[in-house]
PDB file of C-alpha atoms and ligand atoms in Angstrom:
ATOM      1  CA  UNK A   1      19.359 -70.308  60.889  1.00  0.00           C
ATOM      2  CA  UNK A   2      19.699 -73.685  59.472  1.00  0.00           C
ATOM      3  CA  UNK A   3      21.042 -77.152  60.855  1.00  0.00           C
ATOM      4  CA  UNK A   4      23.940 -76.416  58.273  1.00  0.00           C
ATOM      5  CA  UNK A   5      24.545 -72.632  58.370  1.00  0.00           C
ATOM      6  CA  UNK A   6      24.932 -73.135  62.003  1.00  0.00           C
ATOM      7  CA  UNK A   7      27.427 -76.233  61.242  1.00  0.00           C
ATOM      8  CA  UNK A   8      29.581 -73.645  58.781  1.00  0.00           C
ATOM      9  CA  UNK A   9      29.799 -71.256  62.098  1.00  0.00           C
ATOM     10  CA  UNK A  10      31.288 -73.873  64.256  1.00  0.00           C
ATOM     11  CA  UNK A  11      27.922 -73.810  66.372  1.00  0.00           C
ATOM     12  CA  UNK A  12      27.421 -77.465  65.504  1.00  0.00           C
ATOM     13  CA  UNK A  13      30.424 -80.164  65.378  1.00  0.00           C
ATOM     14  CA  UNK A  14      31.881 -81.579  62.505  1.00  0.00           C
ATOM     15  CA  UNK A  15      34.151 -83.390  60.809  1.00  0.00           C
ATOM     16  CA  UNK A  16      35.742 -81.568  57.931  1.00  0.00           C
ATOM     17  CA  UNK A  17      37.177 -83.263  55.120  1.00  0.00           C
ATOM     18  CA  UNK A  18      37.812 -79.869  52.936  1.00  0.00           C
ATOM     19  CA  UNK A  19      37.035 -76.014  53.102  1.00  0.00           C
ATOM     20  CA  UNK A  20      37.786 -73.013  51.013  1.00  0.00           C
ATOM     21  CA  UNK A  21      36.181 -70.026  51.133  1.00  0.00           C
ATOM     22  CA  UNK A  22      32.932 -70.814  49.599  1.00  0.00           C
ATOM     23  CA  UNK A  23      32.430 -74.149  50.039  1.00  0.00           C
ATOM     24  CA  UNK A  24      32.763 -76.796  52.886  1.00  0.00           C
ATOM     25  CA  UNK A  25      33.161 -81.015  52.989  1.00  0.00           C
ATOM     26  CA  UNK A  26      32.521 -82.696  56.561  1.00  0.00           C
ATOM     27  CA  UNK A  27      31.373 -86.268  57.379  1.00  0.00           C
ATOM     28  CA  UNK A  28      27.791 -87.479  57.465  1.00  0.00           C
ATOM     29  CA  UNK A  29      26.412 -88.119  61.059  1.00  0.00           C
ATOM     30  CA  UNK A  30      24.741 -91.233  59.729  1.00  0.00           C
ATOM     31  CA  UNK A  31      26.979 -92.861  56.708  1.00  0.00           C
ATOM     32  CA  UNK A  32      25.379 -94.628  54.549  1.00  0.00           C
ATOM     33  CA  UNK A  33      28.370 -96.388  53.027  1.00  0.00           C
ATOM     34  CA  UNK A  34      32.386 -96.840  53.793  1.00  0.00           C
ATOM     35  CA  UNK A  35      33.101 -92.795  52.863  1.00  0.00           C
ATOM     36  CA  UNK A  36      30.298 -90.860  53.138  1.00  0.00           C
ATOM     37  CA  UNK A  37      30.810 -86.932  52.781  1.00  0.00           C
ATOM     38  CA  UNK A  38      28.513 -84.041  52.661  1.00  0.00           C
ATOM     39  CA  UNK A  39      28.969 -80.676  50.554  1.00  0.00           C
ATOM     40  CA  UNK A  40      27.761 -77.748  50.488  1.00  0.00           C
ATOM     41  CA  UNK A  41      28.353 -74.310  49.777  1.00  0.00           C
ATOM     42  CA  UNK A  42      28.601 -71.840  52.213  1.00  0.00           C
ATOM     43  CA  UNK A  43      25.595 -69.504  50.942  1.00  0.00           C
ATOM     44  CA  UNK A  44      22.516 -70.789  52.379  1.00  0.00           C
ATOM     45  CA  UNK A  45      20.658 -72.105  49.268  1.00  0.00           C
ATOM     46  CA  UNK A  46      17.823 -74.065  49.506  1.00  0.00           C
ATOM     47  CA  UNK A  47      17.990 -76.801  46.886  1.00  0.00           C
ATOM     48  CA  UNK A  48      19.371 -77.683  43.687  1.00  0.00           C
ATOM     49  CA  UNK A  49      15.982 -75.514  42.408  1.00  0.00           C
ATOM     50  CA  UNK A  50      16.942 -72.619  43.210  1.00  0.00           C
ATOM     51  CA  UNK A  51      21.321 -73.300  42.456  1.00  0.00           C
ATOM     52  CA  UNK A  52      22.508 -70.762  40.099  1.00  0.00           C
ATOM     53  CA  UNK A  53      25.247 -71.810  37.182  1.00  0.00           C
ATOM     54  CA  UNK A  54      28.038 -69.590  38.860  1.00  0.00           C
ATOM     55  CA  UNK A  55      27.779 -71.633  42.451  1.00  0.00           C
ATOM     56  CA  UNK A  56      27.462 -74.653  40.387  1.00  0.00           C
ATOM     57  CA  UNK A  57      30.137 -74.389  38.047  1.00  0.00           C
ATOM     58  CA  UNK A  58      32.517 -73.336  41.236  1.00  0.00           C
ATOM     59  CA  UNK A  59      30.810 -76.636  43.659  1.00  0.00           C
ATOM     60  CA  UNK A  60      31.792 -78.727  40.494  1.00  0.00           C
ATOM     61  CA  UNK A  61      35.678 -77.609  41.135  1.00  0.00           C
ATOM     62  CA  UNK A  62      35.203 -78.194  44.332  1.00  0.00           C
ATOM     63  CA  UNK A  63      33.635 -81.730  44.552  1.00  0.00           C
ATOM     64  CA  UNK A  64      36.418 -82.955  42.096  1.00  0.00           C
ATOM     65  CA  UNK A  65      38.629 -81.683  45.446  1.00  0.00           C
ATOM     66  CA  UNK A  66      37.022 -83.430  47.287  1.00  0.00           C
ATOM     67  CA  UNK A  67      37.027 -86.807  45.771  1.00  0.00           C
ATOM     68  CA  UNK A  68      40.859 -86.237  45.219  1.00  0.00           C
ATOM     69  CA  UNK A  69      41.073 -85.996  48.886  1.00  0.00           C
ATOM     70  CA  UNK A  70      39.251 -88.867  49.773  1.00  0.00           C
ATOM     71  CA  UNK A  71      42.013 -91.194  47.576  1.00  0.00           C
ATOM     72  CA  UNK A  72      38.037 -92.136  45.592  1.00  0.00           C
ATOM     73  CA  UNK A  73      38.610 -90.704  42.033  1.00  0.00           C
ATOM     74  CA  UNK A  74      39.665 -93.058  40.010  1.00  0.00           C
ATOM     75  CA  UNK A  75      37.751 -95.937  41.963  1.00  0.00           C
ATOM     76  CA  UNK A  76      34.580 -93.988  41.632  1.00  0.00           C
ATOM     77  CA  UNK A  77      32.573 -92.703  43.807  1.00  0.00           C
ATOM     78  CA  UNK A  78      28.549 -91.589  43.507  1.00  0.00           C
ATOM     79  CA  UNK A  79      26.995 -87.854  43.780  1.00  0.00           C
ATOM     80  CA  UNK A  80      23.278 -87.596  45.120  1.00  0.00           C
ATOM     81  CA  UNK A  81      21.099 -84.530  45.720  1.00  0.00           C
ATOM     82  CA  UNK A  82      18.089 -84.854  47.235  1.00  0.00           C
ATOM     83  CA  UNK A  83      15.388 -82.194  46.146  1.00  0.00           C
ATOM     84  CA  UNK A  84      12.151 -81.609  47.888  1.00  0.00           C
ATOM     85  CA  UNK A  85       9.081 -83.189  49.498  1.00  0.00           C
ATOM     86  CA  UNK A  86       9.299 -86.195  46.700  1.00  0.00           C
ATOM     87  CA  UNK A  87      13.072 -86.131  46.951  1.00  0.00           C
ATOM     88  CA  UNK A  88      13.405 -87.050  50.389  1.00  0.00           C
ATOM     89  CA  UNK A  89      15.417 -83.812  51.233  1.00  0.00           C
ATOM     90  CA  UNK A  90      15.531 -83.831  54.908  1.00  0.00           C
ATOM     91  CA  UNK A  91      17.815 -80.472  55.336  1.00  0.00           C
ATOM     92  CA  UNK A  92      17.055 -77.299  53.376  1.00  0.00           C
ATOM     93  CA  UNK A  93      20.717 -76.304  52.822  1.00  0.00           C
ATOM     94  CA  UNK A  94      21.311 -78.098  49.041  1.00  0.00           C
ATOM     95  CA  UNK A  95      23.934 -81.059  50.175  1.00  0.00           C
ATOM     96  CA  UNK A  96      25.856 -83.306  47.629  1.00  0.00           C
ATOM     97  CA  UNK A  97      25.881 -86.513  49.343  1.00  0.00           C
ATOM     98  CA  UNK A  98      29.598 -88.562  47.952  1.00  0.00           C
ATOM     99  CA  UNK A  99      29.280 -92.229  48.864  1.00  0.00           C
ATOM    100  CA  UNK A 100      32.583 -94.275  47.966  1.00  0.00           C
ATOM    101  CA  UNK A 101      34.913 -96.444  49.423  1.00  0.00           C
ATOM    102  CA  UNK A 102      32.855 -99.659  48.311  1.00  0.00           C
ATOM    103  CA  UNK A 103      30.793-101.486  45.341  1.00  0.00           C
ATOM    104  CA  UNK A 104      27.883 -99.217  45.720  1.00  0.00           C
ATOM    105  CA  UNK A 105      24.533-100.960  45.067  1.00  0.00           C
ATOM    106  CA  UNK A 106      22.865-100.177  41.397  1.00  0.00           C
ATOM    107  CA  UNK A 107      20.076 -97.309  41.964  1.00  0.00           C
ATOM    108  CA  UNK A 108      19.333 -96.721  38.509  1.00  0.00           C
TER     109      UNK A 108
HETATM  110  P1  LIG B 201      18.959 -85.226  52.985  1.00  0.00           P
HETATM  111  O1  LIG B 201      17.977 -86.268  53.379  1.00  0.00           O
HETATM  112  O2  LIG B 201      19.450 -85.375  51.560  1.00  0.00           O
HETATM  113  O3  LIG B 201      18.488 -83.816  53.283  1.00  0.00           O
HETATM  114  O4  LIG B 201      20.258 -85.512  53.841  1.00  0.00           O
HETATM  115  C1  LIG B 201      20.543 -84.904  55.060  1.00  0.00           C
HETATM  116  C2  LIG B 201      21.799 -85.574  55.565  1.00  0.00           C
HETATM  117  O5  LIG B 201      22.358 -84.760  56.578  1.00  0.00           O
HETATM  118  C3  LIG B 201      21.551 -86.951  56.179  1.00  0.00           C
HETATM  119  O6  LIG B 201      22.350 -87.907  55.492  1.00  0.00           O
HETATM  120  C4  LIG B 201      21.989 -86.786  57.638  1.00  0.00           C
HETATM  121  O7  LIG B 201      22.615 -87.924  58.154  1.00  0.00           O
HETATM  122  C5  LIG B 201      22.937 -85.601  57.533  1.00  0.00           C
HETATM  123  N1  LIG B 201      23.092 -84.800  58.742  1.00  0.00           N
HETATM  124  C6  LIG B 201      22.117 -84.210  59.474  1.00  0.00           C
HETATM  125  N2  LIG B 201      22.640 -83.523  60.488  1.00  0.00           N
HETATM  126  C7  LIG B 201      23.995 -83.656  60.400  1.00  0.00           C
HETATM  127  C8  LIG B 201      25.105 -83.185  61.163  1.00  0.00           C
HETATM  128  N3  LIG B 201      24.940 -82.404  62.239  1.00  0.00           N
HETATM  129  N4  LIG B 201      26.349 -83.535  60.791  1.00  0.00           N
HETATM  130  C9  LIG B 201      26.531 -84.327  59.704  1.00  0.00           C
HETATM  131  N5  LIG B 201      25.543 -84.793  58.936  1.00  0.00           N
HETATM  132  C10 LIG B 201      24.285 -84.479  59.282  1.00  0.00           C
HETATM  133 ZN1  LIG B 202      21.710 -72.949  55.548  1.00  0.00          ZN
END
């Protein structure tokens, strides 16, 4: 079972920041700026490859949620998937990294 399925059971710690019944918001171990949340639905999918419109359209809801929660909405906030080998993707559960609570640096 994966690092994150096994975080979803309770088997690893975490710090939730939002839950429902599908999807699931917790802190990153290793923040890369002020707020720095994690989210990801609670069917193991891989990547954003193999995401399906339905999950998508439903993690979209969600995230919004999220963002309200973390007081970031209207000061902005930026969403990052990593995908594969080239991506950088370190854990095979697909992950929408939200980094906020500063002046984020320009990526592209
Ligand atoms: P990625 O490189 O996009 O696959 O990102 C994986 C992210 O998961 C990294 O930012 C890690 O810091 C984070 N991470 C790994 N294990 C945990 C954990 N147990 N709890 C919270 N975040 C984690
Ligand atoms: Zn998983």
């Amino acid at each position: 079972m994966c690092i994150f399925c096994n975080l979803i059971e309770g088997k690893i710690p975490s710090t939730k920041i939002l839950e429902n019944d599908n999807f699931l918001a917790f802190e990153d171990i290793n923040p890369q700026a002020k707020i720095h949340a994690l989210i990801i639905p609670k069917v193991h999918i891989q990547s954003f490859n193999e995401m399906t419109p339905n999950v998508m359209s439903e993690m979209t809801t969600f995230i919004q949620e999220v963002a309200l929660t973390l007081g970031v909405k209207s000061d902005g906030y930026r969403l990052i998937t990593n995908i594969g080998q080239n991506g950088n993707q370190e854990v095979q559960h697909i992950h929408f990294h939200l980094l906020a609570g500063e002046q984020l640096g320009r990526l592209v």
